[in-house]
CSV table of C-alpha atoms and ligand atoms in Angstrom, one decimal:
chain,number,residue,atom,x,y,z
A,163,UNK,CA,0.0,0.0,0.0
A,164,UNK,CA,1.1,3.4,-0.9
A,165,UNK,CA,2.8,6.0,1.6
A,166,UNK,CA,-0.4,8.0,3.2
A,167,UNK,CA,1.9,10.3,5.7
A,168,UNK,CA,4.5,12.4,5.3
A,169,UNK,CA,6.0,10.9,2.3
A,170,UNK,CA,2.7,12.1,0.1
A,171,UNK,CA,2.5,15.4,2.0
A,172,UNK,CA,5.6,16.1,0.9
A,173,UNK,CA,4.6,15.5,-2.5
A,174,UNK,CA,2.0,17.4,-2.5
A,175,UNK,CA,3.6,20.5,-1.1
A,176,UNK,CA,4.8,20.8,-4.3
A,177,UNK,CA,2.4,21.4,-6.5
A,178,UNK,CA,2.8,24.9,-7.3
A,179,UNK,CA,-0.1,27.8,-6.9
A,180,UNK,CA,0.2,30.5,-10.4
A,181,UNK,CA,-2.6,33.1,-9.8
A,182,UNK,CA,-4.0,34.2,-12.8
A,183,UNK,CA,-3.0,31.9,-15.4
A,184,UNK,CA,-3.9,30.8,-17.7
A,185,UNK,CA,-6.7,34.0,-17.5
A,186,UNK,CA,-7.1,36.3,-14.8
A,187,UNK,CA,-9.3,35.0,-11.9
A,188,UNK,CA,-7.6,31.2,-12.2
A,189,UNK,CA,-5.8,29.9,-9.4
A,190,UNK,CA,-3.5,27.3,-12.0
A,191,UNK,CA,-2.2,24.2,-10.0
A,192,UNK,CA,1.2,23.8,-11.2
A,193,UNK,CA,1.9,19.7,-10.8
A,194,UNK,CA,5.4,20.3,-12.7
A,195,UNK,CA,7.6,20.6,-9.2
A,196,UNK,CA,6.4,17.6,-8.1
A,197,UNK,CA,6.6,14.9,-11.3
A,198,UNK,CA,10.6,16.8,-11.8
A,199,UNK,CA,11.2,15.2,-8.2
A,200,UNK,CA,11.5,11.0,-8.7
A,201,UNK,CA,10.4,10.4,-5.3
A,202,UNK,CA,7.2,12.9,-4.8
A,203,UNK,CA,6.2,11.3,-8.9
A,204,UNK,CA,6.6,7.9,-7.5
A,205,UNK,CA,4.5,8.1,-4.3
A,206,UNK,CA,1.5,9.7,-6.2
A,207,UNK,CA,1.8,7.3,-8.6
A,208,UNK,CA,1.3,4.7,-6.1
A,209,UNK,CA,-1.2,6.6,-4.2
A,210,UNK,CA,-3.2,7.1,-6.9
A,211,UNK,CA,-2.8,3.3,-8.2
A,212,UNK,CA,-4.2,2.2,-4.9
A,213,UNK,CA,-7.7,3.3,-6.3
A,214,UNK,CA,-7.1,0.1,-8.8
A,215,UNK,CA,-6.5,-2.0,-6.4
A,216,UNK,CA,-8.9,-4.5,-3.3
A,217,UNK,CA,-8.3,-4.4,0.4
A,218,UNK,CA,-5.4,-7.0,-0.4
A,219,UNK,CA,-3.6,-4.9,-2.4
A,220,UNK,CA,-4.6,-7.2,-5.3
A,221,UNK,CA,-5.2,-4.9,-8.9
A,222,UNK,CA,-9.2,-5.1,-9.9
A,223,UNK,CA,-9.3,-2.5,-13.0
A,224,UNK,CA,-8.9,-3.9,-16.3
A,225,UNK,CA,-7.2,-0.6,-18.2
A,226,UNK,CA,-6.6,2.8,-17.0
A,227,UNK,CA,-8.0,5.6,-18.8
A,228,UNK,CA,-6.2,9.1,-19.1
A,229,UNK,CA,-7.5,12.6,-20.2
A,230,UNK,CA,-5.1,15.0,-22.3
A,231,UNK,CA,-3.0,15.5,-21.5
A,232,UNK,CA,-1.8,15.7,-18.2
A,233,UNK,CA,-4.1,12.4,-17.0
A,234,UNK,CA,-1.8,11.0,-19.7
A,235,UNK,CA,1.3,12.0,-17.6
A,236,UNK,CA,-0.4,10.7,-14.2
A,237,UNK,CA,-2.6,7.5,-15.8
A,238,UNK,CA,0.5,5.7,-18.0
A,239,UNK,CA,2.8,5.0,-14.7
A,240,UNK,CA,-0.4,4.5,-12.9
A,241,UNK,CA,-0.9,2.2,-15.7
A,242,UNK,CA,2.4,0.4,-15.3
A,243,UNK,CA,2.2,0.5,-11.4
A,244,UNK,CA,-1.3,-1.7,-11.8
A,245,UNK,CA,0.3,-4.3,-14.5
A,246,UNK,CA,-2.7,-3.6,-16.5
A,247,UNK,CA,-3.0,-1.1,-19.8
A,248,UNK,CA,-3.4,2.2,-20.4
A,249,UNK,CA,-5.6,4.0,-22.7
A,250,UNK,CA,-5.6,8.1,-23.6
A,251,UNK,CA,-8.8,9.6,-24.1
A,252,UNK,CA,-8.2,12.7,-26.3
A,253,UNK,CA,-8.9,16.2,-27.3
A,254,UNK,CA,-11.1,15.7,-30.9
A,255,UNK,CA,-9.6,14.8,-34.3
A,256,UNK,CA,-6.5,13.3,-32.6
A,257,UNK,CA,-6.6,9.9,-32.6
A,258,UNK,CA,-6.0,7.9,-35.7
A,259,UNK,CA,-8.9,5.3,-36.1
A,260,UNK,CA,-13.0,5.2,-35.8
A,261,UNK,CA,-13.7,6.7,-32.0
A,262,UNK,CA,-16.6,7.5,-29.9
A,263,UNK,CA,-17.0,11.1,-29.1
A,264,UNK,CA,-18.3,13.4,-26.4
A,265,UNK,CA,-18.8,16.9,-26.2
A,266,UNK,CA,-19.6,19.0,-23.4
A,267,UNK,CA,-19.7,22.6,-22.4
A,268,UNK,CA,-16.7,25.1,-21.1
A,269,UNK,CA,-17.5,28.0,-19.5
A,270,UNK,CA,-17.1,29.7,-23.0
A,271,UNK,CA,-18.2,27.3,-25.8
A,272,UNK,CA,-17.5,24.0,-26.1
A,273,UNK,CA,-15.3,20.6,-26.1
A,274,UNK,CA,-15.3,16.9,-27.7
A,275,UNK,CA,-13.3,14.2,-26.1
A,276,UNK,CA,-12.7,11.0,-28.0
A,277,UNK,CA,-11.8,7.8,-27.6
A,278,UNK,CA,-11.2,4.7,-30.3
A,279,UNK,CA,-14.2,2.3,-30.6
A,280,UNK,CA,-11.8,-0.5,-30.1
A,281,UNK,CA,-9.9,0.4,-26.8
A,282,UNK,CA,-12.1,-1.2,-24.5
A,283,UNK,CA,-14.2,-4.8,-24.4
A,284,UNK,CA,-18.0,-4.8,-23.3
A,285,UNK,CA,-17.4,-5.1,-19.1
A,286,UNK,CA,-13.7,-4.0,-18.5
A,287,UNK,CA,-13.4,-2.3,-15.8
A,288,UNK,CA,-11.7,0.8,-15.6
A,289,UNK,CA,-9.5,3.5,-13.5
A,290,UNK,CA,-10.0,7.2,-14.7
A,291,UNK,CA,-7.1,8.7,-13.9
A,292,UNK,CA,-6.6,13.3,-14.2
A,293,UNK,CA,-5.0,15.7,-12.2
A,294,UNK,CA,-7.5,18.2,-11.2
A,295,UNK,CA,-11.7,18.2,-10.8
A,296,UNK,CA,-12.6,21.3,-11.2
A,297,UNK,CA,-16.3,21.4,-12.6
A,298,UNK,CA,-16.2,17.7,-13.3
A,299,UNK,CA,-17.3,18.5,-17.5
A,300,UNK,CA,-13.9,16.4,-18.3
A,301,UNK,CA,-14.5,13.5,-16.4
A,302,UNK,CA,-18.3,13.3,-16.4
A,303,UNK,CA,-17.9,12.9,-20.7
A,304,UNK,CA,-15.1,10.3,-20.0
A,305,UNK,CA,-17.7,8.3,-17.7
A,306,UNK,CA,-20.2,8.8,-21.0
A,307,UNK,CA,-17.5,7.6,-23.3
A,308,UNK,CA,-17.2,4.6,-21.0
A,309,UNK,CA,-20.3,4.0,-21.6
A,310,UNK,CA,-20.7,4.2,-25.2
A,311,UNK,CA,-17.8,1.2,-25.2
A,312,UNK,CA,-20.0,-1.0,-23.1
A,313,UNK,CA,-17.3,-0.5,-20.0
A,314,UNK,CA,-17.9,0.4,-16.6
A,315,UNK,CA,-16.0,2.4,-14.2
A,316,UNK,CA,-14.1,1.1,-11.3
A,317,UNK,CA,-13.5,4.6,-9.6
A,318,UNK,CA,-12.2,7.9,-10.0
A,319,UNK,CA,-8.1,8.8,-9.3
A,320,UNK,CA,-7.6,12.1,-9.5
A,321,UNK,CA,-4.4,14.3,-7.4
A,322,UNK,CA,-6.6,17.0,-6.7
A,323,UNK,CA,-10.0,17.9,-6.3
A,324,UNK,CA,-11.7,21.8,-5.8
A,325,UNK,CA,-14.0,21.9,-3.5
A,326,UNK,CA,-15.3,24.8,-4.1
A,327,UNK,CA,-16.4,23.8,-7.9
A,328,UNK,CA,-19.3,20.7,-8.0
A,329,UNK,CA,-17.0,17.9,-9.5
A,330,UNK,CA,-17.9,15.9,-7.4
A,331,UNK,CA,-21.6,16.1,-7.5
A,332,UNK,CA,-21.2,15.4,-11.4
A,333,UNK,CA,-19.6,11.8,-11.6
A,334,UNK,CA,-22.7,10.8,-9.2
A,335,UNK,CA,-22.3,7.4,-7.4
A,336,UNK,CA,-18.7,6.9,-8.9
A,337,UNK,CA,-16.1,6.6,-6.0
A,338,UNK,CA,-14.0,9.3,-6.0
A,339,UNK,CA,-10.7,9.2,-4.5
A,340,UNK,CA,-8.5,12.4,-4.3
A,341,UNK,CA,-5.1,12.9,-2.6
A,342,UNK,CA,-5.7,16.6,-1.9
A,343,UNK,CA,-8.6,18.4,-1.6
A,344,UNK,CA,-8.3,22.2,-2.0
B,31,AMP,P1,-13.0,20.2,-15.4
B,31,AMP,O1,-13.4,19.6,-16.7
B,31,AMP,O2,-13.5,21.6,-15.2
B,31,AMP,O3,-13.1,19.3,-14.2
B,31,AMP,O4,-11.4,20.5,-15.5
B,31,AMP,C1,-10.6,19.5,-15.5
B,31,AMP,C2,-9.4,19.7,-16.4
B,31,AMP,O5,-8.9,21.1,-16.5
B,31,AMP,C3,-8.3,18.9,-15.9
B,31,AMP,O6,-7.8,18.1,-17.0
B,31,AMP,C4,-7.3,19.8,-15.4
B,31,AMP,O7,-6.0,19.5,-15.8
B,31,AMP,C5,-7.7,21.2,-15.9
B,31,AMP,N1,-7.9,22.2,-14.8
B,31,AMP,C6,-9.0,22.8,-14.4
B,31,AMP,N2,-8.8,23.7,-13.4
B,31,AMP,C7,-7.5,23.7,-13.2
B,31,AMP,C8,-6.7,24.5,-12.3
B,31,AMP,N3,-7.1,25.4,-11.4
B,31,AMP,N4,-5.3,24.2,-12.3
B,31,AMP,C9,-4.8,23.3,-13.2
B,31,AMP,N5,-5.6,22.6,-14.1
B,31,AMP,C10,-6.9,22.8,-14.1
């Protein structure tokens, strides 16, 4: 089991506060100080991988999914960590093949995820894997691509959550785990 005390504290501590970027009125969570430190990246990564995993410590996802791009930077080790896949869930007209699609609304306009028809089997189970929840739109149109391949989701893995934003109230009965909540 991952470190819970002072080892992710540490970690966390790092993560960097930028007022005003990128638009004035955003409080930007900075998570590049802590994956340039080896030993703050790994105990997130395991932190966050314990989400995947049973009381035993046994993995019970099938894949991991990530969402561009920097749930690709967290969900890939998380990936590795688990012993299981990974699979990136992208900005539209990015991936290669035929894909599912998702659009949702931004607080100006509007944005389509996608994610190839073929990347997951009718009943995997899966580990969604970001680095913030802010409103929750990003996640809550991964859950719906999910969906559309026939999968269901395990839980939620995500570094950080704000509170202050409803995130949380939009992935519903999902289990949610954060490491920080701000
Ligand atoms: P949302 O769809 O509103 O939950 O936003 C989630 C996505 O936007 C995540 O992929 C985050 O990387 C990014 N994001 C939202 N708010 C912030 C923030 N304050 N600092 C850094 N990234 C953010």
């Amino acid at each position: 089991m991952a470190d819970s005390g002072p080892g992710l504290a540490r970690a966390l501590a790092l993560i960097a506060d930028v007022p005003d970027f990128p638009e004035p009125g955003i409080l930007f969570k900075d998570i590049t100080p802590l994956l340039d430190d080896h030993t703050a990246f790994t105990t997130v990564i395991e932190a966050l991988a314990d989400a995947g995993r049973d009381d035993g410590g046994r993995p019970v996802v099938d894949k991991v999914l990530g969402m561009e791009s920097r749930g690709f930077i967290l969900g890939a080790p998380v990936a590795l960590t688990l012993g299981v896949g990974f699979v990136p869930v992208r900005k539209a007209g990015k991936l290669p093949r035929e894909t599912y699609a998702v659009s949702y609304a931004l607080e100006y306009g509007e944005a389509t995820l996608e994610i190839h028809r073929d990347a997951l089997a009718p009943g995997d189970r899966l580990l969604l894997v970001d680095d913030v929840l802010a409103t929750g739109g990003t996640a809550r149109a991964t859950l719906d691509l999910v969906q559309k391949c026939g999968a269901s989701v395990h839980g939620v893995a995500m570094l950080m959550e704000l509170a202050f934003l409803p995130g949380r109230e939009t992935l519903g009965d999902v289990p949610l785990t954060t490491l920080l909540t701000v």
